[in-house]
Every structure is written in C-alpha cells, then in structure tokens.
PDB file of C-alpha atoms in Angstrom:
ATOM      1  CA  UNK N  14      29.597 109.736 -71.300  1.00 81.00           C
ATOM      2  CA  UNK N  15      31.313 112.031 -73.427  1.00 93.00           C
ATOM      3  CA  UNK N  16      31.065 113.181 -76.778  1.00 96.00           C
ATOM      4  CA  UNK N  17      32.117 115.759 -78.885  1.00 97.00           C
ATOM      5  CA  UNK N  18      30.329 117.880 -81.856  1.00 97.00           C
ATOM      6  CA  UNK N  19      31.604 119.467 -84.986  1.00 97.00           C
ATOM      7  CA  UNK N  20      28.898 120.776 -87.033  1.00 96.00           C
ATOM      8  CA  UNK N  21      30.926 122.016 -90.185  1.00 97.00           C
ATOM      9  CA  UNK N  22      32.068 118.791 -92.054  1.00 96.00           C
ATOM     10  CA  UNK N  23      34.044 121.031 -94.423  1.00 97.00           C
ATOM     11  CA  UNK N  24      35.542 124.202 -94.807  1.00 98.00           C
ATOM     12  CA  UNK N  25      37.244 126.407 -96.516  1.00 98.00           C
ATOM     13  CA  UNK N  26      39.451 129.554 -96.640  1.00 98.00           C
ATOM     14  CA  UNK N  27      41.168 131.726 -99.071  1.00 98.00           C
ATOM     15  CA  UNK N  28      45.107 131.915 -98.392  1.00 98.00           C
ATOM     16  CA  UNK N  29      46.128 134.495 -95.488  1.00 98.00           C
ATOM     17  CA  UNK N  30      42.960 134.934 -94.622  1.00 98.00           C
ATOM     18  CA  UNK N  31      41.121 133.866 -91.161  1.00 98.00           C
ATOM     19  CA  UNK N  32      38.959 130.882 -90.458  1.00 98.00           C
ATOM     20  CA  UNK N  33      36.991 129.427 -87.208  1.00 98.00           C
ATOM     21  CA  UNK N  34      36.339 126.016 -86.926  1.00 98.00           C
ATOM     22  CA  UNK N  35      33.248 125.011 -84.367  1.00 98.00           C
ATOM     23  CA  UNK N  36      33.419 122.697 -81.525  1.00 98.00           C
ATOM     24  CA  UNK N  37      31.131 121.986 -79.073  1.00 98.00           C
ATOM     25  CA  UNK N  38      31.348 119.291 -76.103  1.00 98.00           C
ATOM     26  CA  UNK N  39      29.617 117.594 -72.938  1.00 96.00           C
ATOM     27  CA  UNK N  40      31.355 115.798 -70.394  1.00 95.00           C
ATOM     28  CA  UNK N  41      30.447 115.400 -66.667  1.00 93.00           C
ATOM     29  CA  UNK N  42      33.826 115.657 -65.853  1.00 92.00           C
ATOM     30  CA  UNK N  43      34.721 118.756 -63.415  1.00 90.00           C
ATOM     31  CA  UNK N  44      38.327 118.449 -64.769  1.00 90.00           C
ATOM     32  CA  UNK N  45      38.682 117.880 -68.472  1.00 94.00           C
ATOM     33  CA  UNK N  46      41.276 119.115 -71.544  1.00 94.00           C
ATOM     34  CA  UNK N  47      40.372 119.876 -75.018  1.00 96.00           C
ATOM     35  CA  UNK N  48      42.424 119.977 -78.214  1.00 96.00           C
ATOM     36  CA  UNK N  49      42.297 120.608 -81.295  1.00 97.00           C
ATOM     37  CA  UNK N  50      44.473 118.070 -83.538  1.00 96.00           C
ATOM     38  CA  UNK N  51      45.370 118.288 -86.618  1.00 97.00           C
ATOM     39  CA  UNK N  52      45.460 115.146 -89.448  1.00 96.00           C
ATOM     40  CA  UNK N  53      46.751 116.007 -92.583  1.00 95.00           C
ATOM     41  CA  UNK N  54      47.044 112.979 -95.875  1.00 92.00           C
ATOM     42  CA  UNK N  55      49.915 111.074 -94.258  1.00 92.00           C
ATOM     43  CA  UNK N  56      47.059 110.690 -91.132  1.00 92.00           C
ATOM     44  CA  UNK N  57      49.362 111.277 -88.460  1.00 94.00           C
ATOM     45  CA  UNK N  58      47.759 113.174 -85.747  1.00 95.00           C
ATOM     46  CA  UNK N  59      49.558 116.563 -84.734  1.00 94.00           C
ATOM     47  CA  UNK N  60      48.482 118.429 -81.625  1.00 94.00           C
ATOM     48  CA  UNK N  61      47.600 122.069 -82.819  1.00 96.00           C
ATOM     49  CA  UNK N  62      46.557 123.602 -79.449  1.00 96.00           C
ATOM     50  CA  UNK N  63      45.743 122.678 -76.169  1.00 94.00           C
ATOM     51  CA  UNK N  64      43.654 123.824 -73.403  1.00 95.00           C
ATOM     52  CA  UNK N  65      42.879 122.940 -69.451  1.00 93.00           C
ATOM     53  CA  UNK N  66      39.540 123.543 -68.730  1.00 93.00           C
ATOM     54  CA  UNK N  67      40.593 125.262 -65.690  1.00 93.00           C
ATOM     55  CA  UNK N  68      42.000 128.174 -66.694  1.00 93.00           C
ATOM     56  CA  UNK N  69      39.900 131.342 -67.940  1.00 90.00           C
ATOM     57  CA  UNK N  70      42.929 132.437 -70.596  1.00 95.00           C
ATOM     58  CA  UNK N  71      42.109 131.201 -74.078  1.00 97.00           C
ATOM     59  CA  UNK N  72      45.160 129.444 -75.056  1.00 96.00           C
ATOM     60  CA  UNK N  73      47.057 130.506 -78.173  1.00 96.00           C
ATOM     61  CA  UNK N  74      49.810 129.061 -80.354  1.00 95.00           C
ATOM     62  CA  UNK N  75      51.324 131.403 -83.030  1.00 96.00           C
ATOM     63  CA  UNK N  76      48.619 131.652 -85.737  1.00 98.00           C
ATOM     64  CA  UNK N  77      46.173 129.611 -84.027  1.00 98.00           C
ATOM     65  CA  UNK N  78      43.895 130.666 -80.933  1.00 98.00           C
ATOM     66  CA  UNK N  79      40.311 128.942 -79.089  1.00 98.00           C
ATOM     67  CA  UNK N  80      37.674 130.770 -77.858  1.00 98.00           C
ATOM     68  CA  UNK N  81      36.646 129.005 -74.963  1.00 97.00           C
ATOM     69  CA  UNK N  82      33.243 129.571 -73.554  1.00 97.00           C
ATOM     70  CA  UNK N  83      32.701 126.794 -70.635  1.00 96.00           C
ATOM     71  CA  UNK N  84      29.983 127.533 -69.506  1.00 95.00           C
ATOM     72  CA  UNK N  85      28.109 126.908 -73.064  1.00 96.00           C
ATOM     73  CA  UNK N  86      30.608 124.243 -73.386  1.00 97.00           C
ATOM     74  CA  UNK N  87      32.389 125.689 -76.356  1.00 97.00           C
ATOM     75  CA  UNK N  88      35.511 125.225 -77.861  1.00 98.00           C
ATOM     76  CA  UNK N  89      36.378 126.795 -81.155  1.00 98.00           C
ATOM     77  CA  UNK N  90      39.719 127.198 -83.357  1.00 98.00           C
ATOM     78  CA  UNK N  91      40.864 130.319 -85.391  1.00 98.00           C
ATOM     79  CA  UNK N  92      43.092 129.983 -87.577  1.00 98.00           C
ATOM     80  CA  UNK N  93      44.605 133.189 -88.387  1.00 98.00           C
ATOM     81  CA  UNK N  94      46.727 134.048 -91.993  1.00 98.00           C
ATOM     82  CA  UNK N  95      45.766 130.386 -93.541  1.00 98.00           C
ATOM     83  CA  UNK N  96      48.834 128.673 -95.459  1.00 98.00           C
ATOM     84  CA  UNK N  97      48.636 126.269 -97.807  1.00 97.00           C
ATOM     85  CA  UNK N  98      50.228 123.491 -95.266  1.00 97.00           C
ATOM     86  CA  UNK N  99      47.257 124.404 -92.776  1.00 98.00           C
ATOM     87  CA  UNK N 100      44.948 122.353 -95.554  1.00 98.00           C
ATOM     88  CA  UNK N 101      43.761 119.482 -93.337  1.00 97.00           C
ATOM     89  CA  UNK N 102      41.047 117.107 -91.215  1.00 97.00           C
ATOM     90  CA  UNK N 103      40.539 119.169 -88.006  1.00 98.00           C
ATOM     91  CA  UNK N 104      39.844 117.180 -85.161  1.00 97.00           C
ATOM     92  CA  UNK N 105      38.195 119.048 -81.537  1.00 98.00           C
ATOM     93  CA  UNK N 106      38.704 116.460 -78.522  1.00 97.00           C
ATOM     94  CA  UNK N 107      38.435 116.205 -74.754  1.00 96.00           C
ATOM     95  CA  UNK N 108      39.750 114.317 -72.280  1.00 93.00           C
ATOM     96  CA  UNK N 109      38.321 113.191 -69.082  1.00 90.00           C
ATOM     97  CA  UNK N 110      37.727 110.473 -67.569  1.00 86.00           C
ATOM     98  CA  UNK N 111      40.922 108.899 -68.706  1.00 86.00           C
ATOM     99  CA  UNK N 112      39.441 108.877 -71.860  1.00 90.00           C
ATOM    100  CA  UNK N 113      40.121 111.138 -75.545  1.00 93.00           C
ATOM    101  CA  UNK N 114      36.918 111.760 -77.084  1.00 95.00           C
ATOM    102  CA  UNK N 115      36.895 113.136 -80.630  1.00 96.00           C
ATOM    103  CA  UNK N 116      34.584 114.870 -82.742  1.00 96.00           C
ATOM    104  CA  UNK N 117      33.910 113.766 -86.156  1.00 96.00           C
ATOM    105  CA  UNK N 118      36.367 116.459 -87.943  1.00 97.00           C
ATOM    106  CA  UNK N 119      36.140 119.539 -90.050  1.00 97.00           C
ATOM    107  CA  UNK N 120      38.255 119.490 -93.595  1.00 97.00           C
ATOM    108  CA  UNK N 121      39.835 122.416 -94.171  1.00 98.00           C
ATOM    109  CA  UNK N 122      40.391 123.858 -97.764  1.00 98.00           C
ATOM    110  CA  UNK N 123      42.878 126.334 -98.508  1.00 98.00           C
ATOM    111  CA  UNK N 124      42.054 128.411-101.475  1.00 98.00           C
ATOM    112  CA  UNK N 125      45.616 129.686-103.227  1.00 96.00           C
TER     113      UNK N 125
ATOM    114  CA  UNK V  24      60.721 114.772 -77.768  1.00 67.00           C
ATOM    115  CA  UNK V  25      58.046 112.640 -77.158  1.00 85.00           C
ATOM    116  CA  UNK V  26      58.071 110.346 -80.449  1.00 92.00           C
ATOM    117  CA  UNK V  27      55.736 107.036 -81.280  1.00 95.00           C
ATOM    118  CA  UNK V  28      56.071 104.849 -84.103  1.00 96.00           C
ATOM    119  CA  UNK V  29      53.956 101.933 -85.188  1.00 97.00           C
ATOM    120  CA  UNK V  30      54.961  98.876 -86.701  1.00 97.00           C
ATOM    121  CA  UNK V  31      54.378  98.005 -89.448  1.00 97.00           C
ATOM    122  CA  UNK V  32      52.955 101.196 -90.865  1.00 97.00           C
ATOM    123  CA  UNK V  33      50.875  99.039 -94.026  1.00 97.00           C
ATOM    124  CA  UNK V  34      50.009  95.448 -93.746  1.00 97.00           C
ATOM    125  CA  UNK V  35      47.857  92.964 -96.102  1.00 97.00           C
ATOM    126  CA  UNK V  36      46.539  89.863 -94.501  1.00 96.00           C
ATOM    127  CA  UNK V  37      44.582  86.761 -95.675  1.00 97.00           C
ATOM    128  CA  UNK V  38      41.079  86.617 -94.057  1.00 97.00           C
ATOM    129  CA  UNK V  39      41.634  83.980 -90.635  1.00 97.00           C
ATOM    130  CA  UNK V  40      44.858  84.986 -89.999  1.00 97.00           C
ATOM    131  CA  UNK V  41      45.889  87.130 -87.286  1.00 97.00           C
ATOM    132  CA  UNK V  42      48.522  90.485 -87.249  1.00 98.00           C
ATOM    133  CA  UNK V  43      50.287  91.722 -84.785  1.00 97.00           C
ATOM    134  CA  UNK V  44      50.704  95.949 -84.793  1.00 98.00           C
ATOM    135  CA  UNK V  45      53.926  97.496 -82.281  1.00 97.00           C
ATOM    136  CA  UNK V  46      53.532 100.671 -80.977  1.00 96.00           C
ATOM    137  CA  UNK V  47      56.661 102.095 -79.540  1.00 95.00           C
ATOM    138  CA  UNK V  48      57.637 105.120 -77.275  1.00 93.00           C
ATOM    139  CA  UNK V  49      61.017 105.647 -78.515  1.00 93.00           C
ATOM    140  CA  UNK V  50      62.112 108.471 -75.889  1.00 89.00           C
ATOM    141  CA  UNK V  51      59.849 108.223 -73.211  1.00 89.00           C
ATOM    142  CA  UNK V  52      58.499 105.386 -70.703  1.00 90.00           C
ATOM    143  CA  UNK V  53      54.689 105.158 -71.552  1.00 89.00           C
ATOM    144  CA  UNK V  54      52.851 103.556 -68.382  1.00 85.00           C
ATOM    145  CA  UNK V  55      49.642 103.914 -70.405  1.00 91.00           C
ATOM    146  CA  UNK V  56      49.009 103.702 -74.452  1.00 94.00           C
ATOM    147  CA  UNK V  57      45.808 103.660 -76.214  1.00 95.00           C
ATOM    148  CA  UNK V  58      44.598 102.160 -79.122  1.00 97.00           C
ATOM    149  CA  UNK V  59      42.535 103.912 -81.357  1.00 97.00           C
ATOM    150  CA  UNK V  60      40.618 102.652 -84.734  1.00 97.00           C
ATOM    151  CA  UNK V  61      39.948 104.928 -87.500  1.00 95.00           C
ATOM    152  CA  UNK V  62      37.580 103.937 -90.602  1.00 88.00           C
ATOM    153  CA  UNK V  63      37.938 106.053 -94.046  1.00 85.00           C
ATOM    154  CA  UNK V  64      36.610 109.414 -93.526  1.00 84.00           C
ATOM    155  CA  UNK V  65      35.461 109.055 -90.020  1.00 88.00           C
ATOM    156  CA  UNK V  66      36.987 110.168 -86.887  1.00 92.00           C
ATOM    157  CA  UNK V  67      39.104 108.065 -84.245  1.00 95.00           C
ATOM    158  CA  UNK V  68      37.491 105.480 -82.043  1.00 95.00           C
ATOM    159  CA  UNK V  69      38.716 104.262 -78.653  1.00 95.00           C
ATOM    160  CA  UNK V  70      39.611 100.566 -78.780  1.00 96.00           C
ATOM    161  CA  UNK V  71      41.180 100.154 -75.621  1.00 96.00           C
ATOM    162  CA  UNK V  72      43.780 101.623 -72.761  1.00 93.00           C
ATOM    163  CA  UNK V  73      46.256  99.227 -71.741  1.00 91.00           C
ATOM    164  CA  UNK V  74      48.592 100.415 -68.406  1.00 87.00           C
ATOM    165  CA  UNK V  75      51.846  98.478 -68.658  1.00 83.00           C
ATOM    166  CA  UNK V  76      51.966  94.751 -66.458  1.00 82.00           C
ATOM    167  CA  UNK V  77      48.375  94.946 -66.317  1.00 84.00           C
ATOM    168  CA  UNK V  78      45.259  93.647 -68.289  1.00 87.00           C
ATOM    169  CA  UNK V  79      43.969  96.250 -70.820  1.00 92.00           C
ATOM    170  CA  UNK V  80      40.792  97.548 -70.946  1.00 94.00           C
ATOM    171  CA  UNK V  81      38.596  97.596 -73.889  1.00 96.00           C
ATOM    172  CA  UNK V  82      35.822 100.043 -74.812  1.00 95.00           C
ATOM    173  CA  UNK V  83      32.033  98.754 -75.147  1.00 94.00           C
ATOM    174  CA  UNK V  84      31.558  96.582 -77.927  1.00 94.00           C
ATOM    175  CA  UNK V  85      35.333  96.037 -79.192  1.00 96.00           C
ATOM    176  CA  UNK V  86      36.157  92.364 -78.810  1.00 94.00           C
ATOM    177  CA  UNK V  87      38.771  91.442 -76.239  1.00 93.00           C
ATOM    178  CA  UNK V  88      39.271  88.040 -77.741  1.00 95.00           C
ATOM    179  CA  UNK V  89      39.926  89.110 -81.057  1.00 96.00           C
ATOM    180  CA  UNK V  90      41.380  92.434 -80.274  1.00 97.00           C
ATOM    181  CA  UNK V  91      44.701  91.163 -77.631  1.00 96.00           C
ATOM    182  CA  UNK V  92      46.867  94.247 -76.377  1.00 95.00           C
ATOM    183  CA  UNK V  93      49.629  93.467 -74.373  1.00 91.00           C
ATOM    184  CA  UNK V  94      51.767  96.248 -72.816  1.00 88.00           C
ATOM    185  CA  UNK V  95      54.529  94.065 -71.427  1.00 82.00           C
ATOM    186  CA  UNK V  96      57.239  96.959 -71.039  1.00 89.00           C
ATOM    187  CA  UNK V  97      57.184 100.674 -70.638  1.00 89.00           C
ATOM    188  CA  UNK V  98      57.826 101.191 -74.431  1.00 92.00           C
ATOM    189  CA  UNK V  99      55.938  98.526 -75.877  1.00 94.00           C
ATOM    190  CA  UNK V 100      52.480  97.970 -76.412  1.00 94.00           C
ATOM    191  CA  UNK V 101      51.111  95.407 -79.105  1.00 95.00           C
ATOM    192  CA  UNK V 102      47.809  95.134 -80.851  1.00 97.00           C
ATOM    193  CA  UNK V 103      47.120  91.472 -82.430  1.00 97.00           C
ATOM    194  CA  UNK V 104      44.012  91.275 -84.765  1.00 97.00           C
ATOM    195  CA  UNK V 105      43.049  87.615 -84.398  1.00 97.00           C
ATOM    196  CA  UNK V 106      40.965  85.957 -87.501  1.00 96.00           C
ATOM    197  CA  UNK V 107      41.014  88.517 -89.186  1.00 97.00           C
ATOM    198  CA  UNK V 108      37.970  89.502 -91.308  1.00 96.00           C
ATOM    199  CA  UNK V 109      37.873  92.007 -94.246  1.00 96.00           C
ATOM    200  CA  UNK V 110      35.567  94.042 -92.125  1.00 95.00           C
ATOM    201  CA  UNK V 111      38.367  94.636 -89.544  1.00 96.00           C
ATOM    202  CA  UNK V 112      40.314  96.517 -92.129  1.00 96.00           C
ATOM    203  CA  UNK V 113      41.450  99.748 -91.006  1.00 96.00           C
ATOM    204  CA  UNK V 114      43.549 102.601 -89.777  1.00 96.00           C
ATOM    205  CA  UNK V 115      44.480 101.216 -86.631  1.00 98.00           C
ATOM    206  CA  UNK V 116      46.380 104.372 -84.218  1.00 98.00           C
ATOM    207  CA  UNK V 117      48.177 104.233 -80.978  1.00 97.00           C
ATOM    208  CA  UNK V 118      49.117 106.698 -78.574  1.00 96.00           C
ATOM    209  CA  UNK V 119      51.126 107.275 -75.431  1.00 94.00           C
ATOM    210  CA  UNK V 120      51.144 109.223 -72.245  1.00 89.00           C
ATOM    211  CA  UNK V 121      54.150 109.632 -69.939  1.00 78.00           C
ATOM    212  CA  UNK V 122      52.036 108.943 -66.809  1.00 72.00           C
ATOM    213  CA  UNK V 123      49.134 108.466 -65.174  1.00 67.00           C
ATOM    214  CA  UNK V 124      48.763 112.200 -64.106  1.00 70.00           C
ATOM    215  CA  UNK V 125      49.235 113.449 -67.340  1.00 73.00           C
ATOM    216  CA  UNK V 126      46.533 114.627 -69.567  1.00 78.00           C
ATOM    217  CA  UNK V 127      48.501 114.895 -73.275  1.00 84.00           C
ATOM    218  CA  UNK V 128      48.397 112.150 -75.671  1.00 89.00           C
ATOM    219  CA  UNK V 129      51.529 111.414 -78.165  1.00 92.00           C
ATOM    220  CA  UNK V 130      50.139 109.437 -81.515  1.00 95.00           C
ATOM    221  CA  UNK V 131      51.686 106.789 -83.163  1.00 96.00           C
ATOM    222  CA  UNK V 132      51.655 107.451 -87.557  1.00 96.00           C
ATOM    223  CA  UNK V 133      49.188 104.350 -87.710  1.00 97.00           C
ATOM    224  CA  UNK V 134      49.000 100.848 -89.622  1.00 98.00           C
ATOM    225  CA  UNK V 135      46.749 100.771 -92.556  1.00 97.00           C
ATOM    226  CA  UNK V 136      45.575  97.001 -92.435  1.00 97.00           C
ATOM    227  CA  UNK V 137      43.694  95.593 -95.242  1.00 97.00           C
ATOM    228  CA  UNK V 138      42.417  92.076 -94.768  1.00 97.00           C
ATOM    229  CA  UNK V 139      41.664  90.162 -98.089  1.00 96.00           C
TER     230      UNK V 139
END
C-alpha cells in the first residue's frame, strides 16, 4: 500500500515571501513519481512540479522547487516570492504501482 | 497540449436515478483514464482505472455495480452513477495518461453531482 502524509492542514504566507509545504510518503515501490498539484476554487487540478524518484537533482520549476530526501522518504515544496494567484489546496502525490496516491492537502493563504 | 474535459461539469439528480459523467481526451489517445472521487474538503480518492476495450478495475470498497466505467474508445471514458443516493453526491474527477509507460496524469475540471 501506499499513502501519503501532509501534516500542515493550512498555511500561510505573506506576499513575496517564501513558504515550504511538508510531504512525507511510503510506498514499496522501487520506482515511483511524486508531485505536487495544485487545486485552486474552480477545483481543477494543475500539476505544479514533478519528480522521478530516480534521479538525485531536486527538480525545480520557476518559483517553485522540492527538497527531496529519499531515503527519509521526503518530499517537500518551496514556494519562493508567493503571489496572490499561488493562494490554493496543495496536494503532495505519488505514483506507483499504477496507482496516484494523494495526501490530504495543505491550504495555502497568501497574505497581501 | 494534453487537455481533458468532463461532461457535464454540474449535474442535479433525483435519488434512484442514474447519471452518466464523459471524460474526454481532446488531443491525445488515452489507453488508460482514472476516476477519482473527491468529498468537500478532503483530498482525491481512487475509484477506478479503466484501460480502453477492457473491463475496469475498481479500488477496494467502490461498488462496481453501481459505479459502471466504460472506456469504449481511446478518448472516451464514461462514469454512470446507478441509483443514485444523496450520499453519492460529489466531486467526481477523471484523468488521463497517454500510455501505459507513462507516469503523468492529465485531470479532467470535474462534475459536481448533487443527488436530491
């Protein structure tokens, strides 16, 4: 089985400034992707950042960047110089196993 | 690239009637889509994975009888609530992958189905 954990139900951020939202996962899966998606009101899901479990090189994607620690099973999202139009649910997946997996979501607040 | 709409994207039902949801890749072949459920405030669940001319599968405890998926081309996958029940309303999402080798998932902008 796999499952997914975000610890930080909400957060929040004052505009331009930096933020890191928590992820942590188990699978038993040797090859595996996570992602971080983001769903704003409308609810449709848009792929922030992606990353193959293979590679060492955190992956980054203009303002936004993981820290990926395997071997403690990490996988966490910084946000760098928050926007307004950043303000969102923050969902950390994985997929193995022919299967998505999602955590339960972070909200991000942006403070004007 | 890579777009997916849903059909219809609200729908109200009676209670014991049944719905039927599209989910389309509109420039891609999908040979797998998923069907996810989302309740308010809660994160997305996997229903089931249907691969296209063949049964789909359904996660543990979603009902196979009451949930039909058919994925009869490469672009079009269909989710029919049967007897419906106000407890089966809910954000109801698809997605789509190109093939069976690929790892990326492209979402649907769900159904919102309330069933009075």
């Amino acid at each position: 089985a796999q499952t997914v954990t975000q610890s930080q139900p909400e957060m929040s951020v004052q505009e331009a400034e930096t933020v890191t939202l928590s992820c942590t996962y188990d699978t038993s899966e040797s090859d595996y992707y996570l992602f971080w998606y983001k769903q704003p009101p409308s609810r449709q899901m848009i792929l922030v950042i992606r990353q193959e479990a293979y590679k060492q090189q955190n992956a980054t994607e203009n303002r936004f960047s993981v820290n990926f620690q395997k071997a403690a099973k990490s996988f966490s999202l910084k946000i760098s110089d928050s926007q307004l139009g950043d303000a969102a649910m923050y969902f950390c997946a994985c997929f193995g196993n022919e299967k998505l997996t999602f955590g339960t979501g972070t909200r991000l607040t942006i403070i004007p | 690239g890579a777009v997916v709409s849903q059909h219809p994207s609200r729908v109200i039902c009676k209670s014991g009637t049944s719905v039927k949801i599209e989910c389309r890749s509109l420039d891609f072949q999908a040979t797998t889509m998923f069907w996810y459920r989302q309740f308010p405030k809660q994160s997305l669940m996997l229903m089931a994975t249907s691969n296209e001319g063949s049964k789909a599968t359904y996660e543990q405890g979603v009902e196979k009888d009451k949930f039909l998926i058919n994925h009869a081309s490469l672009t079009l996958s269909t989710l029919t609530v049967t007897s419906a029940h106000p407890e089966d309303s809910s954000f109801y999402i698809c997605s789509a992958r190109v093939d069976r080798t690929a790892y990326e998932q492209y979402f649907g902008p769900g159904t919102r189905l309330t069933v009075t």
